[in-house]
XYZ file of C-alpha atoms in Angstrom:
548
model
C 0.126 -0.067 0.063
C 1.985 2.831 1.488
C 4.637 4.207 4.172
C 1.336 4.911 5.968
C -0.371 1.238 5.625
C 2.212 -0.574 6.035
C 4.116 0.884 9.219
C 1.618 3.413 10.885
C -1.415 1.446 11.959
C -4.416 3.112 13.018
C -5.520 1.490 16.189
C -8.428 0.245 16.416
C -9.045 -2.085 19.191
C -12.740 -3.086 20.081
C -13.897 -3.754 16.603
C -12.897 -5.586 13.366
C -13.053 -9.293 13.494
C -12.337 -12.131 11.174
C -13.822 -15.975 11.950
C -12.433 -17.283 14.606
C -12.043 -20.388 13.159
C -12.593 -23.617 15.191
C -9.276 -25.591 16.272
C -10.235 -28.558 18.488
C -13.913 -29.694 18.570
C -15.952 -31.440 21.132
C -18.880 -33.233 20.094
C -20.745 -30.549 22.458
C -20.553 -27.801 20.360
C -21.581 -24.116 21.084
C -21.360 -20.849 18.793
C -22.185 -17.804 19.882
C -21.947 -15.461 16.521
C -21.227 -11.903 17.827
C -22.080 -8.812 14.838
C -18.829 -7.321 14.283
C -16.971 -5.192 11.477
C -13.289 -4.834 10.321
C -11.083 -1.443 7.751
C -9.735 -2.003 5.019
C -8.488 1.447 3.456
C -7.086 3.191 0.426
C -5.504 6.005 0.088
C -4.664 9.202 -2.118
C -2.630 12.297 -2.070
C -1.709 15.574 -3.200
C 0.647 16.025 -6.151
C 1.902 19.974 -5.089
C 3.525 21.811 -2.649
C 1.197 23.535 -0.015
C -1.589 22.074 -2.241
C -4.267 21.361 0.856
C -5.427 18.320 -0.928
C -8.611 17.238 1.518
C -9.333 20.499 3.166
C -13.082 20.205 1.739
C -14.117 16.615 0.945
C -17.338 15.628 0.228
C -19.806 12.002 -0.171
C -21.584 13.812 -3.576
C -23.668 10.451 -4.702
C -23.717 8.040 -7.010
C -21.606 9.718 -10.574
C -20.939 6.644 -12.748
C -24.295 4.705 -11.966
C -22.466 1.740 -10.076
C -24.337 2.563 -7.474
C -22.072 3.642 -5.220
C -21.370 7.065 -3.135
C -18.617 8.923 -4.555
C -16.293 11.602 -2.988
C -15.080 15.038 -4.397
C -11.830 15.951 -2.897
C -11.007 19.546 -2.928
C -7.464 21.277 -3.116
C -7.834 24.987 -2.628
C -4.034 26.134 -2.522
C -3.682 24.290 -6.136
C -1.124 26.448 -8.587
C -2.210 26.774 -12.409
C 1.727 27.980 -13.775
C 1.826 31.548 -12.309
C -1.865 31.716 -10.964
C -1.687 30.686 -7.711
C -3.803 29.049 -5.169
C -6.512 29.181 -8.323
C -7.768 25.765 -6.680
C -8.572 21.878 -7.915
C -11.048 19.411 -7.169
C -10.672 15.600 -8.211
C -13.695 13.312 -8.300
C -13.364 10.085 -7.636
C -14.858 6.767 -8.327
C -13.127 4.710 -6.329
C -11.265 6.514 -3.776
C -7.244 4.691 -4.106
C -4.568 4.562 -6.010
C -6.541 4.572 -9.275
C -6.392 8.464 -9.575
C -9.335 10.503 -10.173
C -11.931 10.118 -12.584
C -11.103 13.892 -13.952
C -10.135 16.782 -12.103
C -11.379 20.444 -12.596
C -9.481 23.767 -12.060
C -9.843 26.870 -10.400
C -9.561 29.523 -13.100
C -9.027 32.739 -11.219
C -5.574 34.060 -8.967
C -6.315 33.536 -5.202
C -9.908 32.301 -5.528
C -9.497 29.155 -3.583
C -11.340 27.197 -5.911
C -12.042 23.553 -3.547
C -12.194 25.509 -0.123
C -15.862 24.054 -0.083
C -17.980 20.911 -1.781
C -21.200 19.513 -1.604
C -23.125 17.092 -3.474
C -26.128 18.626 -5.485
C -28.506 16.283 -6.760
C -29.418 14.877 -9.876
C -29.179 18.997 -11.912
C -29.305 18.229 -15.610
C -31.583 15.173 -15.063
C -28.784 12.401 -16.727
C -29.554 10.018 -13.707
C -26.372 10.537 -12.028
C -25.610 12.441 -8.849
C -23.886 16.478 -9.758
C -22.254 18.925 -6.780
C -21.470 22.092 -6.370
C -18.005 23.641 -5.066
C -17.530 27.070 -3.905
C -14.581 29.586 -4.489
C -14.787 31.804 -1.252
C -12.481 34.278 -2.553
C -13.591 35.293 -5.939
C -13.107 38.512 -7.043
C -15.633 40.480 -9.678
C -14.567 43.226 -11.428
C -15.951 45.349 -8.655
C -16.035 43.259 -6.034
C -12.972 41.561 -4.040
C -13.880 38.614 -2.556
C -17.206 38.151 -3.538
C -16.991 34.691 -4.086
C -18.598 32.490 -6.637
C -20.531 28.852 -6.395
C -20.299 26.131 -9.778
C -22.570 23.396 -9.878
C -21.158 20.867 -12.423
C -21.599 17.196 -13.752
C -20.910 14.371 -12.080
C -20.620 12.506 -14.928
C -18.376 14.825 -17.176
C -17.260 17.308 -14.915
C -18.483 19.775 -17.237
C -20.106 23.907 -15.440
C -23.792 23.723 -15.288
C -24.435 26.944 -13.252
C -22.466 29.768 -11.999
C -23.633 32.174 -8.971
C -21.625 35.111 -8.019
C -21.671 36.909 -4.967
C -22.963 40.569 -4.767
C -21.411 42.229 -2.144
C -17.557 42.594 -0.772
C -15.964 40.206 1.543
C -19.607 38.261 1.085
C -17.207 34.527 1.062
C -20.251 32.426 0.371
C -18.261 29.563 -1.239
C -16.806 29.391 2.625
C -18.704 26.747 3.776
C -21.442 24.132 1.710
C -24.170 21.832 2.653
C -26.303 19.747 0.035
C -29.830 19.754 2.488
C -32.289 17.618 0.434
C -35.035 19.159 -1.759
C -36.989 21.625 0.329
C -38.900 23.111 -2.291
C -40.661 20.204 -3.487
C -39.220 20.297 -7.305
C -37.439 17.238 -6.829
C -33.873 18.509 -6.966
C -31.185 19.315 -3.962
C -30.934 22.362 -2.210
C -27.025 24.314 -0.753
C -26.226 25.695 1.591
C -23.829 28.332 2.300
C -22.831 29.838 4.896
C -21.437 33.306 5.391
C -19.710 33.912 9.122
C -18.326 37.219 8.281
C -21.663 38.560 7.179
C -23.241 36.350 9.465
C -26.208 35.176 7.394
C -27.137 31.655 5.831
C -28.273 31.447 1.536
C -29.855 28.569 0.601
C -30.206 27.828 -2.986
C -32.340 25.842 -5.451
C -30.304 23.460 -8.094
C -30.404 26.172 -10.347
C -28.697 28.836 -8.326
C -31.900 30.306 -7.847
C -31.459 32.459 -4.061
C -34.663 30.775 -2.194
C -33.967 32.769 1.013
C -31.254 34.019 2.967
C -31.430 34.016 6.871
C -29.565 37.399 8.080
C -27.827 37.441 11.750
C -25.525 40.288 11.153
C -22.706 41.541 13.527
C -19.938 39.332 14.102
C -21.880 36.559 16.089
C -20.427 34.292 12.780
C -23.919 32.816 12.309
C -23.031 30.209 9.359
C -19.492 28.966 10.355
C -20.940 25.352 10.349
C -24.358 24.358 8.217
C -25.675 20.655 7.658
C -28.768 18.695 6.601
C -30.835 16.823 9.194
C -33.610 14.535 9.548
C -37.383 15.210 9.558
C -37.217 16.464 13.136
C -41.194 18.006 12.876
C -42.593 15.427 11.327
C -43.835 17.572 7.823
C -42.106 15.394 5.702
C -39.357 17.737 4.479
C -35.795 17.607 6.388
C -34.640 20.115 8.470
C -31.198 21.939 8.614
C -28.802 23.175 10.973
C -26.800 26.100 11.341
C -23.865 26.922 14.393
C -23.271 30.098 15.375
C -20.036 29.915 17.738
C -20.221 33.888 18.984
C -24.274 33.924 20.077
C -24.469 35.286 23.272
C -27.679 36.174 25.624
C -28.751 39.051 27.239
C -30.886 37.464 30.132
C -29.300 35.848 31.689
C -26.195 38.008 30.407
C -23.588 35.569 28.832
C -21.128 36.145 25.997
C -20.000 33.426 22.881
C -22.083 30.956 24.853
C -22.679 29.453 20.838
C -25.697 27.736 19.702
C -26.863 25.187 17.063
C -30.003 26.944 15.080
C -32.417 24.012 13.683
C -34.510 25.601 10.851
C -37.532 24.189 8.885
C -36.534 22.607 5.554
C -39.970 23.343 4.390
C -40.358 27.179 5.811
C -37.185 27.439 6.762
C -38.284 29.567 9.688
C -36.573 28.785 12.700
C -37.898 25.962 15.165
C -35.756 25.454 18.410
C -31.944 25.840 19.089
C -29.177 24.423 22.066
C -26.746 26.576 22.953
C -23.335 26.720 24.710
C -23.067 26.471 28.632
C -20.666 28.786 30.025
C -19.541 31.751 28.429
C -16.640 31.742 25.404
C -17.438 28.455 24.867
C -18.719 28.996 21.157
C -20.482 26.304 20.821
C -21.297 25.345 17.074
C -18.588 25.171 15.561
C -19.293 22.637 13.657
C -22.386 20.578 13.560
C -23.700 17.109 11.694
C -26.992 14.590 11.258
C -26.267 11.288 13.093
C -29.382 9.410 12.101
C -31.500 7.943 14.381
C -28.880 6.731 17.161
C -31.466 6.602 20.047
C -34.128 4.497 18.136
C -36.949 6.454 18.565
C -37.881 6.863 14.933
C -36.520 10.941 14.491
C -33.165 11.469 13.172
C -30.666 12.662 15.927
C -27.813 15.645 15.670
C -24.428 16.721 16.898
C -22.843 19.853 17.973
C -19.156 20.746 18.487
C -16.822 22.870 20.123
C -13.339 23.254 19.782
C -13.256 25.562 22.878
C -14.933 23.653 26.084
C -12.189 23.269 29.285
C -13.954 19.896 30.888
C -10.572 18.374 30.311
C -8.242 21.317 30.292
C -8.289 25.113 28.034
C -9.661 24.268 24.795
C -9.600 20.226 24.816
C -13.388 20.610 23.008
C -16.198 18.575 23.416
C -18.872 17.005 21.591
C -22.260 16.697 22.288
C -24.878 13.996 20.848
C -28.421 15.386 20.875
C -32.130 13.577 20.678
C -33.900 15.253 17.241
C -36.897 14.472 18.908
C -36.332 17.110 22.544
C -32.877 17.846 21.910
C -32.252 16.308 25.179
C -27.873 15.620 25.715
C -27.661 11.604 24.285
C -24.171 11.380 25.476
C -21.268 13.880 25.908
C -17.288 13.793 24.147
C -14.725 15.350 25.666
C -11.492 15.794 24.608
C -8.594 14.000 25.899
C -6.329 17.015 27.355
C -5.639 20.265 27.129
C -5.278 22.067 23.615
C -6.459 18.999 21.296
C -9.414 20.625 20.370
C -12.185 17.799 19.462
C -15.380 18.807 17.702
C -13.467 20.429 14.691
C -14.740 17.857 12.464
C -18.213 15.715 13.450
C -19.585 12.985 10.666
C -22.302 10.752 11.218
C -21.320 7.062 9.865
C -23.939 4.907 9.062
C -24.063 1.840 10.811
C -20.088 -0.109 10.568
C -20.902 -3.195 13.513
C -23.789 -4.673 12.003
C -25.851 -3.821 15.022
C -28.676 -1.574 13.284
C -27.692 1.373 15.043
C -25.359 4.041 13.459
C -22.244 5.356 14.362
C -20.615 8.892 14.789
C -17.284 10.498 14.799
C -15.214 13.702 15.664
C -11.691 14.768 15.077
C -9.226 16.351 17.629
C -7.344 18.881 15.008
C -4.531 18.824 17.497
C -4.490 15.656 19.559
C -1.941 12.852 18.842
C -1.510 9.742 20.413
C 1.083 10.435 22.616
C 3.663 13.306 23.452
C 6.289 13.154 20.407
C 2.998 12.835 18.171
C 0.871 15.921 20.172
C -0.583 18.170 17.688
C -0.314 15.824 14.856
C -4.528 15.287 14.894
C -6.398 12.728 15.760
C -9.962 11.093 15.236
C -12.105 8.370 17.420
C -15.333 6.724 15.869
C -18.321 5.804 18.697
C -20.326 3.186 18.796
C -24.073 4.475 18.321
C -25.298 1.840 20.442
C -23.669 2.270 23.566
C -21.293 5.022 22.758
C -17.390 3.355 23.617
C -14.965 3.758 21.095
C -14.905 1.639 17.927
C -11.393 2.451 16.649
C -9.259 5.843 16.811
C -6.693 7.576 14.458
C -3.847 8.876 15.186
C -1.690 11.314 13.633
C 2.551 10.769 13.301
C 6.009 12.110 12.320
C 9.228 10.406 11.467
C 11.934 10.599 9.230
C 9.036 9.744 6.082
C 5.915 11.299 6.479
C 4.328 13.692 9.015
C 1.000 14.573 10.230
C -0.428 18.229 11.098
C -3.973 18.478 10.928
C -5.355 14.484 11.000
C -9.453 15.112 10.791
C -9.028 17.956 9.108
C -12.360 17.424 7.019
C -14.721 14.132 7.377
C -17.252 12.668 4.687
C -19.468 9.001 5.321
C -21.186 6.630 2.900
C -20.527 3.571 1.090
C -18.333 3.630 -0.954
C -18.419 -0.572 -2.016
C -21.861 -0.818 -2.065
C -22.089 -3.572 0.655
C -25.001 -1.462 3.152
C -22.468 -0.816 5.682
C -21.006 2.318 7.045
C -17.890 3.567 5.170
C -15.589 6.891 5.972
C -12.616 9.245 4.845
C -10.756 11.527 6.809
C -8.455 14.326 5.476
C -4.735 16.061 6.821
C -4.409 18.431 4.140
C -1.114 19.661 5.692
C 0.256 16.082 5.301
C 4.277 16.248 4.506
C 5.832 12.638 2.482
C 7.979 11.531 0.708
C 11.333 13.501 2.712
C 13.286 10.224 1.870
C 13.359 9.743 -2.338
C 14.035 13.537 -2.222
C 10.506 14.933 -3.560
C 9.702 16.573 -0.021
C 6.168 17.283 -0.781
C 4.960 20.265 2.131
C 1.499 20.613 2.739
C 0.913 18.025 0.215
C -2.451 16.920 1.935
C -3.815 13.162 1.932
C -7.530 11.731 1.869
C -7.413 8.206 3.449
C -10.978 6.082 2.778
C -11.630 3.489 5.058
C -14.289 0.915 4.002
C -16.375 -0.984 7.061
C -15.508 -4.729 6.339
C -18.142 -7.460 7.919
C -16.660 -9.885 9.914
C -17.473 -12.146 12.607
C -16.159 -14.137 15.803
C -17.080 -16.957 17.768
C -16.646 -18.556 20.760
C -15.885 -22.027 20.372
C -16.815 -25.284 21.974
C -18.102 -25.435 25.276
C -15.184 -27.824 26.585
C -15.146 -31.475 28.066
C -13.305 -31.956 30.822
C -10.528 -35.145 31.888
C -6.728 -35.228 29.848
C -7.729 -35.792 26.830
C -10.679 -33.576 27.246
C -11.321 -30.397 24.673
C -10.797 -26.875 25.970
C -13.249 -24.125 25.321
C -11.838 -21.052 23.118
C -12.517 -17.755 23.689
C -11.555 -14.785 21.315
C -9.933 -12.194 23.584
C -10.285 -8.814 21.440
C -11.297 -8.514 17.923
C -9.261 -10.332 15.110
C -8.315 -6.854 12.765
C -5.339 -7.366 9.825
C -2.260 -6.100 10.996
C -2.815 -6.122 14.708
C -2.009 -9.381 17.744
C -5.087 -11.512 17.871
C -5.549 -12.801 21.138
C -6.933 -16.836 22.149
C -8.029 -18.075 26.018
C -7.387 -21.477 25.599
C -9.024 -22.807 28.699
C -7.878 -26.113 30.885
C -9.864 -28.777 30.163
C -7.639 -30.799 33.155
C -7.763 -28.444 35.714
C -3.837 -28.291 36.431
C -0.431 -27.403 34.537
C -0.293 -29.730 31.102
C 0.901 -30.078 27.770
C -1.883 -28.763 24.921
C -2.057 -29.460 21.244
C -3.729 -27.004 18.998
C -4.370 -28.050 15.480
C -4.554 -24.924 12.868
C -6.229 -25.979 9.491
C -7.752 -23.567 6.476
C -10.430 -25.879 5.325
C -13.375 -27.428 7.332
C -13.214 -31.342 8.615
C -15.336 -33.641 10.630
C -12.701 -35.874 12.158
C -13.151 -38.385 15.072
C -10.451 -37.091 17.505
C -9.999 -38.277 21.177
C -14.003 -38.422 21.760
C -14.646 -35.472 20.029
C -14.653 -34.083 16.218
C -11.815 -32.255 14.131
C -13.667 -29.455 12.806
C -10.459 -28.330 10.401
C -8.302 -29.997 7.994
C -4.887 -29.435 10.437
C -1.668 -27.668 8.790
C -0.157 -27.442 11.715
C -0.066 -28.483 15.396
C 1.438 -26.166 17.652
C 2.553 -28.056 21.088
C 2.370 -25.748 24.064
C 2.743 -25.915 27.849
C -1.236 -25.440 29.288
C -1.450 -23.215 32.508
C -3.736 -24.735 35.198
C -6.310 -21.561 34.275
C -5.544 -21.541 31.028
C -3.022 -19.392 28.134
C -3.081 -16.785 26.294
C -2.388 -17.513 22.636
C -1.556 -14.296 21.054
C -0.561 -13.498 16.965
C 0.128 -10.772 14.754
C -2.212 -11.351 11.932
C -0.087 -9.730 8.806
C -0.916 -6.512 7.097
C -2.224 -7.505 4.248
C -4.871 -6.190 2.150
C -5.920 -9.403 -0.017
C -6.286 -10.736 4.055
C -9.718 -7.733 4.059
C -13.471 -9.666 4.012
C -11.447 -12.673 4.500
C -12.686 -14.984 7.128
C -9.777 -16.924 9.893
């Protein structure tokens, strides 16, 4: 794969299993299947110094009629000759080393085409998904940073429509989100957040302005925007807007921040969730999660990097009920200045329990003091909120992370209905050893949830020639250690024989049945209380989706 894939393994502590094959079988076999998943991944890199590949990323839907979600990745600092930071976007049919199906380049110096991206539904009626791209620093002939949003054909990358800002410093291509069909015409609408003037504009698929939500001042209304589910039961999905500098007068509080829920049908205020203390700046991020609490109404998240519960600017994420806005759970940053809550994403069901998962990044987190500030991503179970996976940034003499988790996206990349996700690091540095030395080249890493299973083996048969009970101690994951407890059927120290095989069999053996065709027999001392055997599963992409 790459240096990252082969030597910098993500921490995957709780999930990811392969089928735990039976070693020695008793006559009475008891299987206890449990649903789990493992991860495979693929990688794309930027091609220039300071490109910031992955500054923006979006699941834009099916671009090529294969029934799978696809990704568009933004590199807003892409240079074209002496046209600097014109920007570029890459459209990927398959995230990985096959390269993009096409790229689209910006045209104006400093406009930063690709700073924000979102899906736009099927605008041109060809049956494939189309998408929108923002250029927040686009200048008109008379207006500086008026900004521009363009929509493109998903199948060809050709330009469909353009809308340009009408005021200087409007920058409405800075924050974008697809919000579904709000006006009933069958096409998706687009939210454009403008935190500098503190307003949000809503455009239809034809780039016609439907509504403007204006707050003004320095409230930074529109810093984050997201679609969410149908909260008010009118059949139209609602949307979220983050306002991190929101204040209250009675009682008086400064910069509490809030996430506001708006009706999708009428674009009017429905409700809000505010921060808890002054200068918390809640609403720096927001995202839909799906129905995590299983009450029939989709839930959502709000985040702030400024929460001080676990130290200054440790950050936090609130998982909130769509039905009544109650807190379902709260996640806090691991330590001071790690800034949890920079980016959020709701992920589909990854572990086959029927409940979606959710994720958030610590922009300045890291696995250890040596990697502090390299970035960190956490994925949590929607069922009980425990950590399923975490991905830590790294720093060595080959490559370096600086913003792991800067942007996040989720979807179904391989068409298997299980949740997949992507994280980016637009400041990733690489290739120091081969002399290329790309600085801030950027990287996008796509992870695919692979269904897998684990089973305890056997009920055990007592005695000198008994059959032990075999119990997985963790979940097998490619590139990680896998541990199995071999219980002692004798109840005293002895020598055990473990038969390993690659094919099933039914061979009578010592009063039991051998369920594998042996290719290896291992003799080892077995403690009275049992012994844990451990081995590393080789890091080989061919083992993904395999049953062991």
